[in-house]
Every structure is written in structure tokens, then in C-alpha cells.
Coordinates of C-alpha atoms and ligand atoms in Angstrom, one line a residue:
X1 CA -0.4 -8.0 -19.7
X2 CA -1.4 -9.0 -16.1
X3 CA 0.5 -7.8 -13.1
X4 CA 1.4 -11.4 -12.1
X5 CA 3.6 -11.2 -15.0
X6 CA 5.9 -8.7 -13.3
X7 CA 6.1 -9.7 -9.4
X8 CA 9.5 -8.2 -8.8
X9 CA 8.7 -5.0 -9.9
X10 CA 5.2 -5.0 -8.2
X11 CA 7.1 -5.9 -5.1
X12 CA 9.1 -3.2 -5.1
X13 CA 6.9 -0.6 -6.6
X14 CA 3.8 -0.9 -4.2
X15 CA 5.2 0.0 -0.8
X16 CA 2.3 -0.1 1.2
X17 CA 0.7 -2.6 -0.7
X18 CA 0.7 -5.7 1.1
X19 CA -0.2 -8.3 -1.5
X20 CA 0.0 -8.6 -5.1
X21 CA -2.3 -10.5 -7.2
X22 CA -3.0 -11.2 -10.7
X23 CA -6.0 -9.5 -12.3
X24 CA -7.8 -9.7 -15.8
X25 CA -5.8 -8.0 -18.5
X26 CA -6.9 -4.3 -18.7
X27 CA -10.0 -3.5 -20.9
X28 CA -9.0 -1.1 -23.8
X29 CA -10.4 2.3 -22.9
X30 CA -13.3 3.0 -25.1
X31 CA -13.0 5.4 -27.8
X32 CA -15.1 7.7 -25.7
X33 CA -13.1 7.6 -22.7
X34 CA -10.0 8.5 -25.1
X35 CA -11.8 11.5 -26.4
X36 CA -12.6 12.5 -22.7
X37 CA -9.1 12.2 -21.6
X38 CA -7.7 13.9 -24.9
X39 CA -10.2 16.7 -24.5
X40 CA -9.0 17.4 -20.9
X41 CA -5.4 17.1 -22.0
X42 CA -5.6 19.7 -24.6
X43 CA -7.7 22.4 -22.5
X44 CA -5.4 25.5 -21.7
X45 CA -6.6 25.1 -18.1
X46 CA -5.1 21.6 -17.7
X47 CA -1.9 22.8 -19.3
X48 CA -1.8 25.7 -16.8
X49 CA -2.2 23.2 -13.9
X50 CA 0.5 20.8 -15.7
X51 CA 2.6 24.1 -15.5
X52 CA 1.8 24.8 -12.0
X53 CA 2.8 21.2 -11.1
X54 CA 6.1 22.0 -12.8
X55 CA 6.9 25.1 -11.0
X56 CA 6.0 23.6 -7.7
X57 CA 8.3 20.5 -8.1
X58 CA 10.9 22.2 -5.6
X59 CA 8.2 22.8 -3.1
X60 CA 6.8 19.2 -3.5
X61 CA 10.4 17.9 -2.4
X62 CA 10.4 20.5 0.5
X63 CA 6.9 19.4 1.5
X64 CA 8.0 15.6 1.7
X65 CA 10.6 16.4 3.6
X66 CA 8.8 18.9 6.2
X67 CA 5.8 16.1 6.6
X68 CA 8.3 13.4 7.1
X69 CA 10.2 15.1 9.9
X70 CA 6.7 15.3 11.7
X71 CA 6.5 12.0 13.4
X72 CA 3.3 10.2 12.9
X73 CA 3.1 7.0 14.6
X74 CA 0.1 4.8 14.7
X75 CA -2.6 6.4 16.7
X76 CA -0.4 9.5 17.0
X77 CA -1.1 11.5 13.7
X78 CA -2.1 14.8 15.5
X79 CA 0.9 17.0 15.2
X80 CA 1.3 16.1 11.5
X81 CA -2.6 16.5 11.1
X82 CA -2.1 20.0 12.2
X83 CA 0.5 21.2 10.0
X84 CA -1.3 19.5 7.1
X85 CA -4.3 21.3 7.8
X86 CA -2.4 24.5 7.7
X87 CA -1.0 23.5 4.2
X88 CA -4.5 22.6 3.0
X89 CA -5.6 26.1 4.1
X90 CA -2.6 27.8 2.1
X91 CA -3.5 25.4 -1.1
X92 CA -6.7 27.3 -1.3
X93 CA -9.1 24.6 -0.1
X94 CA -12.2 25.5 1.8
X95 CA -13.8 23.9 4.9
X96 CA -10.6 22.7 6.3
X97 CA -11.0 20.8 9.5
X98 CA -9.9 17.8 11.3
X99 CA -12.6 15.6 12.0
X100 CA -13.7 13.5 15.1
X101 CA -11.3 10.7 14.2
X102 CA -8.3 13.0 13.3
X103 CA -8.6 12.8 9.5
X104 CA -7.9 16.4 7.7
X105 CA -10.2 17.4 5.2
X106 CA -10.4 20.0 2.7
X107 CA -13.0 20.7 -0.1
X108 CA -12.6 22.2 -3.5
X109 CA -16.2 22.9 -4.4
X110 CA -17.7 21.8 -7.5
X111 CA -20.1 23.5 -9.9
X112 CA -22.9 21.1 -9.8
X113 CA -25.2 22.4 -7.0
X114 CA -25.8 19.5 -4.5
X115 CA -23.6 17.4 -6.3
X116 CA -21.7 14.4 -5.3
X117 CA -18.0 14.2 -4.4
X118 CA -15.0 12.7 -5.2
X119 CA -12.5 11.8 -2.5
X120 CA -8.7 12.2 -3.1
X121 CA -6.9 10.8 0.0
X122 CA -3.0 10.1 1.3
X123 CA -2.5 8.7 4.8
X124 CA -1.0 10.7 7.4
X125 CA 0.4 7.8 9.9
X126 CA 3.4 5.7 9.5
X127 CA 4.2 2.4 10.7
X128 CA 7.2 3.3 12.9
X129 CA 6.8 4.1 16.4
X130 CA 7.8 6.9 18.5
X131 CA 11.4 7.7 18.7
X132 CA 12.4 6.5 15.4
X133 CA 14.6 9.1 13.9
X134 CA 12.9 10.8 11.0
X135 CA 15.6 13.2 9.7
X136 CA 15.6 13.2 5.9
X137 CA 18.8 12.5 4.2
X138 CA 19.1 13.6 0.6
X139 CA 21.3 11.8 -1.9
X140 CA 21.2 13.1 -5.6
X141 CA 17.6 12.1 -6.8
X142 CA 16.6 10.3 -3.7
X143 CA 15.3 11.0 -0.4
X144 CA 15.8 8.7 2.5
X145 CA 14.1 8.4 5.9
X146 CA 11.5 6.0 7.6
X147 CA 8.2 6.9 6.0
X148 CA 9.4 9.4 3.4
X149 CA 7.6 7.6 0.8
X150 CA 4.9 5.7 2.6
X151 CA 3.0 8.1 2.4
X152 CA 4.6 11.5 3.1
X153 CA 5.0 11.7 -0.6
X154 CA 1.6 10.8 -1.1
X155 CA 0.5 13.9 1.2
X156 CA 2.7 16.1 -0.9
X157 CA 1.7 14.6 -4.1
X158 CA -2.0 15.5 -3.0
X159 CA -1.2 19.1 -1.8
X160 CA 0.4 19.6 -5.3
X161 CA -2.6 18.5 -7.1
X162 CA -4.7 20.9 -5.0
X163 CA -2.6 23.6 -5.5
X164 CA -2.4 23.1 -9.5
X165 CA -6.1 22.9 -9.4
X166 CA -6.1 26.4 -7.5
X167 CA -3.4 28.1 -9.7
X168 CA -5.1 27.1 -12.8
X169 CA -8.5 28.1 -11.5
X170 CA -10.1 24.8 -12.8
X171 CA -13.5 24.0 -11.5
X172 CA -14.9 20.6 -11.7
X173 CA -18.5 19.6 -11.7
X174 CA -18.1 17.2 -8.7
X175 CA -16.8 18.5 -5.4
X176 CA -13.2 17.3 -4.7
X177 CA -12.6 16.2 -1.0
X178 CA -8.9 16.0 -0.3
X179 CA -8.2 14.0 2.8
X180 CA -5.4 13.2 5.1
X181 CA -6.6 9.8 6.8
X182 CA -5.3 8.6 10.1
X183 CA -4.9 4.8 10.9
X184 CA -4.4 3.2 7.4
X185 CA -1.4 1.0 8.6
X186 CA -1.2 -2.0 10.8
X187 CA -3.6 -1.9 13.6
X188 CA -5.0 1.1 12.6
X189 CA -7.3 -1.1 10.6
X190 CA -8.2 1.7 8.3
X191 CA -10.0 3.8 11.1
X192 CA -9.9 7.0 9.3
X193 CA -11.5 6.2 6.1
X194 CA -14.0 3.7 7.9
X195 CA -15.1 7.1 10.0
X196 CA -15.2 9.0 6.4
X197 CA -17.6 6.5 5.0
X198 CA -19.4 5.4 8.0
X199 CA -20.2 8.7 10.4
X200 CA -18.3 11.5 8.8
X201 CA -20.3 14.4 7.6
X202 CA -19.9 13.8 3.9
X203 CA -20.8 10.0 4.2
X204 CA -23.3 9.3 1.3
X205 CA -22.2 11.6 -0.9
X206 CA -19.1 10.1 -2.1
X207 CA -19.1 8.6 -5.4
X208 CA -15.4 7.9 -6.2
X209 CA -12.4 7.4 -4.3
X210 CA -8.7 7.7 -4.7
X211 CA -5.9 6.6 -2.5
X212 CA -2.6 8.3 -3.2
X213 CA -0.4 5.3 -1.9
X214 CA 2.5 3.1 -3.5
X215 CA 5.0 4.0 -6.1
X216 CA 4.8 3.0 -9.9
X217 CA 5.8 4.5 -13.0
X218 CA 3.1 2.2 -15.1
X219 CA 0.3 1.1 -12.9
X220 CA -2.3 1.5 -10.4
X221 CA -4.5 -1.0 -7.9
X222 CA -8.0 -1.8 -8.5
X223 CA -8.0 -5.1 -6.0
X224 CA -8.5 -4.6 -2.3
X225 CA -7.0 -7.6 -0.4
X226 CA -8.8 -8.0 2.7
X227 CA -7.3 -9.5 5.8
X228 CA -8.7 -10.9 9.0
X229 CA -6.1 -11.2 12.0
X230 CA -6.8 -13.3 15.2
X231 CA -4.9 -14.0 18.6
X232 CA -6.0 -17.2 20.3
X233 CA -5.4 -17.9 23.9
X234 CA -5.7 -21.3 24.8
X235 CA -5.8 -21.8 28.7
X236 CA -6.0 -25.1 30.9
X237 CA -5.4 -26.1 34.3
X238 CA -1.8 -26.7 34.1
X239 CA 0.1 -29.0 36.3
X240 CA 3.3 -30.9 37.0
X241 CA 4.8 -32.7 33.7
X242 CA 5.3 -36.0 35.6
X243 CA 2.5 -35.6 38.6
X244 CA -0.2 -34.4 36.7
X245 CA 0.3 -36.3 33.6
X246 CA -3.1 -37.3 31.9
X247 CA -4.5 -33.8 32.3
X248 CA -5.6 -31.6 29.0
X249 CA -2.9 -29.5 27.6
X250 CA -3.7 -26.3 25.9
X251 CA -0.7 -26.7 23.8
X252 CA -2.1 -29.7 22.2
X253 CA -5.1 -27.8 21.1
X254 CA -3.1 -24.9 19.9
X255 CA -0.7 -27.3 17.9
X256 CA -3.8 -29.2 16.3
X257 CA -5.3 -25.7 15.3
X258 CA -2.1 -25.1 13.4
X259 CA -1.8 -28.3 11.9
X260 CA -5.4 -28.2 10.8
X261 CA -5.2 -24.6 9.6
X262 CA -2.5 -25.9 7.0
X263 CA -5.1 -28.5 5.8
X264 CA -7.4 -25.6 4.6
X265 CA -7.7 -25.5 0.8
X266 CA -7.9 -22.3 -0.7
X267 CA -7.9 -21.0 -4.1
X268 CA -4.9 -19.4 -6.3
X269 CA -7.2 -17.0 -7.8
X270 CA -8.9 -15.2 -6.2
X271 CA -5.5 -15.1 -4.4
X272 CA -6.4 -16.6 -0.7
X273 CA -3.7 -17.1 2.0
X274 CA -2.9 -17.9 5.8
X275 CA -0.2 -17.7 7.9
X276 CA 0.3 -19.1 11.7
X277 CA 2.8 -16.2 12.5
X278 CA 3.4 -15.8 16.2
X279 CA 3.1 -17.9 19.3
X280 CA 4.1 -17.9 22.7
X281 CA 3.4 -19.2 26.3
X282 CA 4.2 -21.8 28.6
X283 CA 5.7 -21.9 32.4
X284 CA 8.5 -24.3 32.3
X285 CA 9.8 -27.4 30.9
X286 CA 8.5 -29.8 33.8
X287 CA 5.0 -28.0 33.8
X288 CA 2.1 -28.6 31.5
X289 CA 1.2 -24.9 30.2
X290 CA -1.4 -23.1 31.9
X291 CA -1.7 -20.7 29.2
X292 CA -0.4 -20.5 25.3
X293 CA -1.0 -18.0 22.5
X294 CA -1.0 -17.9 18.6
X295 CA -1.4 -15.3 16.2
X296 CA -2.9 -16.1 12.8
X297 CA -3.3 -14.0 9.6
X298 CA -5.4 -14.6 6.7
X299 CA -6.0 -12.7 3.5
X300 CA -8.0 -12.8 0.4
X301 CA -8.8 -10.8 -2.7
X302 CA -12.3 -12.1 -2.2
X303 CA -14.4 -10.9 0.4
X304 CA -16.5 -14.6 0.1
X305 CA -13.4 -16.6 0.1
X306 CA -11.9 -14.6 3.0
X307 CA -15.0 -15.5 4.9
X308 CA -14.8 -19.2 3.8
X309 CA -11.2 -19.4 5.3
X310 CA -12.1 -17.8 8.5
X311 CA -15.1 -19.9 9.0
X312 CA -12.9 -23.1 8.2
X313 CA -10.3 -21.7 10.7
X314 CA -12.6 -21.0 13.4
X315 CA -14.2 -24.4 13.3
X316 CA -10.8 -26.0 13.3
X317 CA -10.3 -24.0 16.7
X318 CA -13.2 -25.5 18.3
X319 CA -12.4 -29.1 17.1
X320 CA -8.9 -28.7 18.3
X321 CA -10.2 -27.5 21.9
X322 CA -13.2 -30.3 21.9
X323 CA -10.7 -33.0 20.5
X324 CA -8.2 -32.3 23.7
X325 CA -11.0 -32.2 26.2
X326 CA -12.2 -35.7 24.9
X327 CA -8.7 -37.3 24.8
X328 CA -7.3 -36.2 28.2
X329 CA -8.8 -35.8 31.9
X330 CA -10.8 -32.6 32.3
X331 CA -11.1 -33.5 36.1
X332 CA -9.2 -29.9 37.3
X333 CA -10.5 -28.1 34.3
X334 CA -11.0 -28.3 30.6
X335 CA -9.2 -26.6 27.9
X336 CA -10.7 -23.1 27.0
X337 CA -9.8 -20.9 24.2
X338 CA -10.2 -16.9 24.0
X339 CA -10.7 -15.8 20.3
X340 CA -10.0 -12.5 19.6
X341 CA -10.2 -10.6 16.3
X342 CA -7.1 -8.3 16.3
X343 CA -7.3 -6.9 12.5
X344 CA -10.2 -6.8 10.2
X345 CA -9.7 -5.1 6.6
X346 CA -12.6 -5.4 3.9
X347 CA -11.6 -7.3 0.8
X348 CA -13.2 -5.9 -2.5
X349 CA -12.2 -5.0 -6.1
X350 CA -13.2 -2.2 -8.2
X351 CA -14.3 -4.1 -11.6
X352 CA -12.0 -3.5 -14.6
X353 CA -14.8 -2.1 -16.9
X354 CA -15.6 0.5 -14.2
X355 CA -15.6 4.2 -15.5
X356 CA -12.9 5.1 -12.9
X357 CA -10.5 2.1 -14.2
X358 CA -11.3 3.0 -17.7
X359 CA -10.7 6.7 -17.5
X360 CA -7.3 6.0 -15.6
X361 CA -6.4 3.6 -18.4
X362 CA -7.4 6.1 -20.9
X363 CA -5.1 8.7 -19.1
X364 CA -2.2 6.2 -18.9
X365 CA -2.6 5.2 -22.7
X366 CA -2.5 8.9 -23.4
X367 CA 1.2 8.8 -22.2
X368 CA 1.7 5.8 -24.0
X369 CA 1.6 3.4 -21.2
X370 CA -0.5 0.3 -21.0
X371 CA -1.1 0.2 -17.5
X372 CA -0.5 -2.4 -14.9
X373 CA -3.2 -3.4 -12.4
X374 CA -2.7 -4.7 -9.2
X375 CA -4.1 -5.7 -5.8
X376 CA -2.9 -4.6 -2.4
X377 CA -4.3 -3.4 1.0
X378 CA -4.9 0.3 1.4
X379 CA -7.4 3.0 2.3
X380 CA -9.2 2.0 -1.1
X381 CA -10.4 -1.3 0.8
X382 CA -12.9 0.2 2.6
X383 CA -14.5 2.0 -0.4
X384 CA -14.2 -0.9 -2.5
X385 CA -16.0 -3.4 0.2
X386 CA -18.8 -0.7 -0.2
X387 CA -19.1 -0.9 -3.9
X388 CA -17.8 2.8 -4.4
X389 CA -15.2 2.9 -7.2
X390 CA -12.1 3.3 -5.9
X391 CA -8.3 3.2 -7.3
X392 CA -5.0 3.4 -5.4
X393 CA -3.0 5.7 -7.6
X394 CA 1.0 6.2 -7.1
X395 CA 2.5 8.9 -5.3
X396 CA 5.6 8.9 -7.2
X397 CA 7.6 7.0 -10.0
X398 CA 10.0 5.1 -8.0
X399 CA 10.9 4.3 -4.4
X400 CA 11.6 1.3 -2.0
X401 CA 12.3 -0.2 1.5
X402 CA 9.0 0.8 2.6
X403 CA 8.2 -0.1 6.1
X404 CA 11.9 -0.3 6.8
X405 CA 14.2 2.7 8.3
X406 CA 16.2 2.9 5.0
X407 CA 13.0 3.6 3.0
X408 CA 13.7 6.0 0.0
X409 CA 11.8 7.9 -2.4
X410 CA 12.8 9.0 -6.1
X411 CA 12.6 12.9 -6.4
X412 CA 13.8 12.9 -10.3
X413 CA 11.7 15.7 -11.9
X414 CA 10.7 14.2 -15.1
X415 CA 9.5 10.7 -13.7
X416 CA 7.8 12.1 -10.5
X417 CA 5.9 15.0 -12.4
X418 CA 4.9 12.5 -15.1
X419 CA 3.0 10.8 -12.1
X420 CA 1.4 13.8 -10.6
X421 CA 0.2 14.6 -14.3
X422 CA -1.3 11.3 -14.5
X423 CA -2.9 11.3 -11.2
X424 CA -4.5 14.8 -12.0
X425 CA -5.7 13.9 -15.5
X426 CA -7.4 10.8 -14.1
X427 CA -9.0 12.4 -11.0
X428 CA -10.5 15.3 -13.4
X429 CA -11.8 12.9 -15.7
X430 CA -13.5 11.2 -12.9
X431 CA -14.7 14.2 -11.2
X432 CA -16.5 15.1 -14.6
X433 CA -14.3 17.9 -15.9
X434 CA -14.5 18.0 -19.6
Ligands
LIG501 ZN1 0.7 3.7 2.6

């Protein structure tokens, strides 16, 4: 069954995931994949790790609360990063540092000399501005606070996995680099993970990437929805609405841009969308505006389709400006437009028969779950756009109201533990543990 059959559940489930799209039906994991996963699950060391996860359940809850209560607004993640680095040290990770971009890094060395590494990550930042109250309220098996799920729970889940590996003394062939990333949300534009792949000291060694983000009890994300966001400022000479009638008007060019944007045909699959979202400007009702502005958001599951809609949009802008300058007098000045790219997230997808997807599928199937696979916009987008196998895996089984002040996360032991176990099993399989 594809994700698209269950849109309501998916919408609630993947809080940080910005859009959901249909994916091909999951491939059956091969018998070899199933054997690998069964082999890991049967190992005494893995069972010891699961035992540690169980014993650490209360610490997991306490860490969610502690991390949530350290504010981490966009571009202001430093205090949470410092605390998280300390937690990494206590979890037995080595080479713990905060990199130049502000990401927290901690290594679990593998046994293969000069080997590649698998990144496991969760993001430090929230969408909430400075001053937002972040005190956590507990009500039964739920915690409430802005950012409590997205992604404080991801950070706590990541930490519990590192601790469980340490407690069980598990050594993987590949290194595992645990990362708390900055700038996942909004205008952060994935700056943390871009740094990791672009200039960080581990770049070039990363062969698989996990982002622990979103909540779901039956699936993970294999598609990265890309986006481009523009702010356009149209300007002209202005003038009296009566006396200067006949001069060019930047608002006409803006309006024509919106009309023409909505004539662009986009495919249903890969899902591609646009929105003229925010508008402003003008001087007074009896003046031709000197300046008006517009913000536009475009998204696609496919990098090629995103580029196509972006080209069509930019052509529509040029046409609208030229059309206005041809239609009315430019004696005082022509209409001009300043085009500013304010958001740029790469699109990409991990192919459904990639090893990382097959092994994750086998892990879920070993628990009797046929995994649902969706698309979203997370740190994994960057890895996917670079062709590096990536999955966004859940931080917990249930939660809701992400990006709102009444956000909550489910902390029920059985459900959340099952997710941490599935995450661990998947990561170990991908890191070459046998
Ligand atoms: Zn998130």
C-alpha cells in the first residue's frame, strides 16, 4: 500500500515533513535482507542493546524534557548545542565537537580501518522565535511544549541509541557519526547538513545518512521534496492616481506574474506545486505604487520538475515586467523587478530498491509491519540530492501539532520503544553489523 492511501495519518504523523506524496509500493526485502536483519536481532549483543533501551526509557523522557526546555530558535541553537555535546560525551561518543556551522558531532568508531561512515542525525533547531515559553507539561503518556517532538525527541532518541550501543559494546564495521544539526527548519535552509557534506571534516566519507525526524509507527521517508522560495520586489516611478494616469504600475506586473504562475501546468506525479503566498506594498489609495512585493513558494518531489516550474515562473516574471513597460508610459521610469531567492532546498529521493530501503523494510517486516514510505522535507534532502542513500526515520510512534505551540509527543513505553528498536536495527544493518 502506498503512502497516498493514508493521507490523514501521514499528515499527522510526520510533523516536520512538509509534504507527502505517493511512492511506489515498497519492494519486498530480499530473502538475503531478511536473513541479515534476523541475524542481527538474534545476537546477544543486540538483545543487550534493546534491554539498555528499555532500561533507559525514563532517561529518554527526561532528556526530551531537558532538551526542549533549552530554547533553540532558528540561528540560535548554541545553548542547546553545548548541552547536547555534553550528553554525547556521557553517552560514550568520541571526537565530540561543535563544528564551524554549529552542528554537534560525536563519533562511534568502526572496526574497518579507513572505513566509510554512516551518519545518524537529528536537528537542534525549532521553528519557534526567541521568547516562546518552552516549559514542558506532562499529561499521562504525552508531553506538551513547542518543539517537544520536533526534534527534541529526535535528539533524545539518537542519544538513547548511542548509549545502547555503548552499553552493549556493539562494534560496527563502519564508523557511525552522530550529529545534532543546526538550521533544519525554515530559513535555516538545511545549513547544518549542507556544511557536513560540503565543507565539514567528514565530507567525502559519508556513505549513508539517517535523519531521525517525524513520528510514525509504521513507516519512514524515502523522498525529499525540494523547494524554491522567491521574494520579488517590483518598483516603478509612482505618481498621482489621477494626475499621473498612464504611467507604468508595478502592481500590474505583479498581478500578471501571479496570473501567469497559475497557468503553469505541473505533474501530479512527481508531485509539483506552487503558491503565491504573501503580498504587500503600495502607498495610498490615490497613488500609483512605487513598490510592491510578492513571495512565492514552489515545491517538487523531482529536481527536474522543480527546475522546470522555476524556469517557467521566472520567465513569467520577465514577461509581466516587459508587458507592463510596453503597455503604459515609461517616460518617468520603467517598472523593474528585484528577484531574490530566499529558500532553496534540493529535491531528491532514495530509490525504493536501494539497500538502505530494503534493510529498513526487512527490519519493519521482522516486527510484522509492512512499512509505509513517504516524501518530506528534512535534512535527508541534501544527502538524497547528492545521491547518497538516505532515510528519514521516526523519533517516536505518535505525536502531533508540530510547528504549533500545542505540539505534543507520545512517550508510551511500548510504542516508543518499538520505534527506537527499529531505528537501531535499521542503522546497524546499514552500518554493516552482521
Ligand atoms: Zn523536524
